Coordinates of C-alpha atoms in Angstrom, one line a residue:
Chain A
X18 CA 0.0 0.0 0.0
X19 CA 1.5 3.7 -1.2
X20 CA 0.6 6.0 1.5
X21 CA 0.5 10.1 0.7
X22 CA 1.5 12.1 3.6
X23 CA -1.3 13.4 4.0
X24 CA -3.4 10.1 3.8
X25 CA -1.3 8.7 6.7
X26 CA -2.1 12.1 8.6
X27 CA -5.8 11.8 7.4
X28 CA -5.6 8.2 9.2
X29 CA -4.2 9.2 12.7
X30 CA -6.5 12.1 12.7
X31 CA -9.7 9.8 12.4
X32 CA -8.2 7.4 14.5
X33 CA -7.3 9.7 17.0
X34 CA -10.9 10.8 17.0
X35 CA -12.6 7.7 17.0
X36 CA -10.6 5.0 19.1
X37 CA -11.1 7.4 22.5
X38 CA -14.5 7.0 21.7
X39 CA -14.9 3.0 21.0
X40 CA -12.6 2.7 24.3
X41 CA -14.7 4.8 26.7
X42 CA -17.6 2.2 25.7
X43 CA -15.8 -0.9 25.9
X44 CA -14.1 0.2 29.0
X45 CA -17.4 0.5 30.8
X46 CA -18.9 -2.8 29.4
X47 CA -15.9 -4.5 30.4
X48 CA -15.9 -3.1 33.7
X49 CA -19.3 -3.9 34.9
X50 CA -18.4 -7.6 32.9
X51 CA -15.6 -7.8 35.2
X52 CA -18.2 -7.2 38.7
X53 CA -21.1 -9.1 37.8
X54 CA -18.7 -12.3 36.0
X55 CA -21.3 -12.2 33.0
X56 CA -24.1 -12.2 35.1
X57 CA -27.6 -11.1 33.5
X58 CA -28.6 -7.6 34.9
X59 CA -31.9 -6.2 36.0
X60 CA -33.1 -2.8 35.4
X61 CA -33.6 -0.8 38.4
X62 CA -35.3 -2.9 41.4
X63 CA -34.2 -1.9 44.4
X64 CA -31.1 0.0 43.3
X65 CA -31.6 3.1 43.3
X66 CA -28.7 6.1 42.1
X67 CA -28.9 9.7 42.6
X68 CA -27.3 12.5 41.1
X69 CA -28.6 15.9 40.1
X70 CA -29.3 16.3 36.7
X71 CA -27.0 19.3 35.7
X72 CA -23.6 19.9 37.6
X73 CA -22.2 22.7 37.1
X74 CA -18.8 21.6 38.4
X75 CA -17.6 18.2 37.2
X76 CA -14.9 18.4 39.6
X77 CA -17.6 17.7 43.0
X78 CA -21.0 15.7 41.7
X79 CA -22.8 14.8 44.6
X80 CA -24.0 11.2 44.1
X81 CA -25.8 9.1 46.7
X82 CA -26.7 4.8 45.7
X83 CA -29.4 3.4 47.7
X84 CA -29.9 -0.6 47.1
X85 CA -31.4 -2.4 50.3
X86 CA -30.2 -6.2 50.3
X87 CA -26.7 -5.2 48.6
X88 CA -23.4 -6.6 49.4
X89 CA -21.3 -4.6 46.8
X90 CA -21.9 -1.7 44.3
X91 CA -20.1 -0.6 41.6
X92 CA -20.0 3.2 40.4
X93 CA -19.3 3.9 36.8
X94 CA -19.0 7.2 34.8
X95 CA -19.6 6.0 31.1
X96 CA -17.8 9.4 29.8
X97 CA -15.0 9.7 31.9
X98 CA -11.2 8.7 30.4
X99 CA -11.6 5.9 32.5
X100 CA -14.9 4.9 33.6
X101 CA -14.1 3.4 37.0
X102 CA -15.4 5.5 40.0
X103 CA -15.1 3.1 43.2
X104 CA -17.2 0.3 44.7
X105 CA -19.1 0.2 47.8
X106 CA -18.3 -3.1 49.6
X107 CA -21.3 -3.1 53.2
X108 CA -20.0 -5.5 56.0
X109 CA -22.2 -7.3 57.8
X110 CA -22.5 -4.3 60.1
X111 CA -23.7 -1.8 57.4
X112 CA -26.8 -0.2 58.9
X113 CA -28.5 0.5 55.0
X114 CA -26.8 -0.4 52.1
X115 CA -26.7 3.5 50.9
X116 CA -23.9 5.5 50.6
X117 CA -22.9 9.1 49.1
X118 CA -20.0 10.6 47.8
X119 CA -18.5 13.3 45.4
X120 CA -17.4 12.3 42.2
X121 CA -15.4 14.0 39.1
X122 CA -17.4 14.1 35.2
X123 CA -15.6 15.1 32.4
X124 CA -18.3 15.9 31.2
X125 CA -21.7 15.1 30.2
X126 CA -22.4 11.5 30.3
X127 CA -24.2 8.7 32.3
X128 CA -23.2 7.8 35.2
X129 CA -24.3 4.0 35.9
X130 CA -24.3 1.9 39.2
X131 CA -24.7 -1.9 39.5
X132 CA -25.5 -3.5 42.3
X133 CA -24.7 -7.3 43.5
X134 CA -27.8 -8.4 45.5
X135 CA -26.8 -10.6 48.5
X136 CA -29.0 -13.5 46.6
X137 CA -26.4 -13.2 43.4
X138 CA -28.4 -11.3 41.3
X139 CA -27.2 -7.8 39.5
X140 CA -29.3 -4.7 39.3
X141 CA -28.3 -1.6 37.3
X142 CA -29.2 2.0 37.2
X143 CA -28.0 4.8 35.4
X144 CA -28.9 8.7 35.0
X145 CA -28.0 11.1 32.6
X146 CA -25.7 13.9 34.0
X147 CA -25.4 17.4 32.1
X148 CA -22.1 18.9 33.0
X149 CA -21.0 22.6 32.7
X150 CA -17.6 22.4 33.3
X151 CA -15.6 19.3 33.3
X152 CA -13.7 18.1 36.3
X153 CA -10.8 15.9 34.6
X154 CA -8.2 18.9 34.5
X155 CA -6.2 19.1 31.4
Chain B
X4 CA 3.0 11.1 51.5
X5 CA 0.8 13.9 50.6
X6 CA 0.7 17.3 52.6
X7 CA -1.7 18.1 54.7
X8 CA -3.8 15.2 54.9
X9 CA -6.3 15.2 57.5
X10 CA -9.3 13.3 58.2
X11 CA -12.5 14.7 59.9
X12 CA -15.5 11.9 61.1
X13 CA -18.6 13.5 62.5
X14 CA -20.3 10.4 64.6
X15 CA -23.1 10.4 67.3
X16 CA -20.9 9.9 70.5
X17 CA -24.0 8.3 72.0
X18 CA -26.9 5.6 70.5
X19 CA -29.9 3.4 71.6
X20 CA -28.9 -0.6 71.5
X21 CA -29.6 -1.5 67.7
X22 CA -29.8 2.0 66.5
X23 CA -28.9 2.8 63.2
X24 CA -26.6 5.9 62.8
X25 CA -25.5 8.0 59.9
X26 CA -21.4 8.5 60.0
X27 CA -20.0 11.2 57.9
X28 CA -16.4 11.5 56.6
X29 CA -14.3 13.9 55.2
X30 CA -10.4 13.5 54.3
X31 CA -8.2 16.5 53.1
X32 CA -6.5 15.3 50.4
X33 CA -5.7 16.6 46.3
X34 CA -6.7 13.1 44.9
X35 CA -4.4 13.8 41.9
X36 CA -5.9 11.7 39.2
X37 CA -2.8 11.0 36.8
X38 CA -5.0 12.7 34.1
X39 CA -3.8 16.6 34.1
X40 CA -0.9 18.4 32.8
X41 CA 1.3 20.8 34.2
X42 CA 2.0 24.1 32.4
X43 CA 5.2 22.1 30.4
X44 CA 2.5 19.7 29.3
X45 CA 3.9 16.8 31.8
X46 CA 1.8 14.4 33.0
X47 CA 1.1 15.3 36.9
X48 CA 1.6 11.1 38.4
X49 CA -1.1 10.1 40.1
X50 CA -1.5 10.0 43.4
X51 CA -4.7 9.1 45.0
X52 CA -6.4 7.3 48.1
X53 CA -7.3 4.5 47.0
X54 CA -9.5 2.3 49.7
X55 CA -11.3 3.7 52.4
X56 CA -12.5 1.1 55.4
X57 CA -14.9 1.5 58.3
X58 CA -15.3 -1.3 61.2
X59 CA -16.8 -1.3 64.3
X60 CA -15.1 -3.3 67.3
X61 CA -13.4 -5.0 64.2
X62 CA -16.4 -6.3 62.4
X63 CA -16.8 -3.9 58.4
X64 CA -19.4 -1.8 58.3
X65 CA -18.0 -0.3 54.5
X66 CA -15.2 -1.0 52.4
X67 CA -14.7 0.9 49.5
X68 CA -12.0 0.9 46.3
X69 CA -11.6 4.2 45.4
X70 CA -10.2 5.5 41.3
X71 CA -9.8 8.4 40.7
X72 CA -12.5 9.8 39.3
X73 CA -12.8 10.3 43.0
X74 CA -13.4 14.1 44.1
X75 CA -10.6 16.1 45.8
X76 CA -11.1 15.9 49.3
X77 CA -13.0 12.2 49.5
X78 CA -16.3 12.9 51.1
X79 CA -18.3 10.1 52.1
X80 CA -21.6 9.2 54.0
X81 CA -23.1 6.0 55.1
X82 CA -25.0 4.2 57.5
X83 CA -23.6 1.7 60.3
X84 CA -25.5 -0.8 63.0
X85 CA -24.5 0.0 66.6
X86 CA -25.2 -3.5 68.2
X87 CA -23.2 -2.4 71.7
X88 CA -20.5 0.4 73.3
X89 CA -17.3 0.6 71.1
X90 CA -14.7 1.7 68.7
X91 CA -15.1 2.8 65.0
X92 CA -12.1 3.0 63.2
X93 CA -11.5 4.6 60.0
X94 CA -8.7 4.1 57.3
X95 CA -7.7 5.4 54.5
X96 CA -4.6 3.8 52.3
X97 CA -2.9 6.2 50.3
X98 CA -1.7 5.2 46.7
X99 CA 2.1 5.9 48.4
X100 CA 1.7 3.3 50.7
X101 CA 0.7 6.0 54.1
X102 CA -2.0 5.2 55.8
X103 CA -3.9 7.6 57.9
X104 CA -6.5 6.8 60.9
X105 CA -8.7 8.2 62.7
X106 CA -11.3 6.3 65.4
X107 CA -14.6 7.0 67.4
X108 CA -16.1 6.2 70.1
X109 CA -19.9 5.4 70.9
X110 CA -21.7 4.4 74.0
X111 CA -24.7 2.4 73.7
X112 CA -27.1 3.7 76.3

């Protein structure tokens, strides 16, 4: 194959546009793969997420998860470089399986939880975030 | 070890046997994410907490991984069982190996 200079710049550029992109997705799919081992998920249930619905600083997003009968829950922002956030593990002492916590957005995206019931079973939830100014730095 | 890294933990110092009580923490701390650039373009490493653990008289109440998409400053709130009289101890590990602690005492009335 004869590549032009500029059909080899041409390339990188669409790459460089497009792989980020595929990535962020995978990355998220693969993440909650990675929790639940495959495991079929339910939509909402008991799990409940809460976030407000436009932040106007992505660096501090108040979020609170809410899923009674939970032993673990997983925090994902779809939209975020890398979409891991942090997982709630409740001991056997955990008074509700609720927690809340600030969290960085890049920008806006969904932000998705998945909770592991204590019966095996995997619940998701997810809401939409609009961001006004992005919290990743750069 | 980053500077200035302190924790604060606002808990009832009293409860009724059984009682459920909210706990709320807050730990100073720049939660540098690995993903910003300094004015020479450099890459600023990352340096994060990265777990966070509750227990009470040495049974969990909450054990969290932390990334960093983790806010400056790690805020968090949850709710613990207060079965008798004891200790809560908090922990934070840091991504540099420090840890810092901080515990609490609660009577059961």
């Amino acid at each position: 194959m004869n590549l032009s200079r500029r059909r080899t710049l041409a390339l990188g550029a669409a790459a460089a546009i497009f792989l980020p992109r595929i990535g962020w997705a995978d990355a998220t799919t693969d993440a909650i793969a990675e929790f639940t081992g495959g495991a079929d998920l339910t939509e909402g249930g008991a799990l409940k997420l809460t976030a407000p619905e436009i932040a106007e600083n992505g660096n501090t997003v108040p979020i609170e998860v809410d899923a009674p009968g939970a032993e673990a829950i997983l925090i994902l922002a779809t939209g975020n470089p890398n979409p891991d956030v942090g997982t709630f593990h409740f001991g056997p002492l955990s008074g509700a399986q609720m927690a809340s916590t600030r969290i960085r957005l890049a920008g806006t995206q969904d932000v998705v939880a998945v909770a592991k019931m204590a019966d095996g079973t995997f619940q998701r939830a997810s809401q939409e975030v609009k961001v006004t100014i992005g919290g990743c730095g750069g | 070890m980053a500077d200035n890294v302190t924790p604060r933990v606002r808990v009832p110092s009293s409860a009724s046997a059984g009682e459920d009580i909210t706990i709320k923490t807050l730990i100073s701390h720049p939660m540098e994410s690995g993903q910003r650039k300094d004015k020479e373009g450099n890459t600023i490493p990352r340096s994060i907490i990265n777990r966070f653990v509750t227990t009470f008289n040495g049974e969990t109440v909450i054990d969290v991984t932390m990334e960093p998409a983790i806010s400056t400053n790690p805020y968090f709130e949850f709710v613990s069982k207060v079965p008798e009289s004891g200790t809560f101890e908090f922990t934070w590990y840091d991504d540099d190996g420090s840890v810092y602690t901080e515990s609490k005492d609660i009577t059961v009335e």
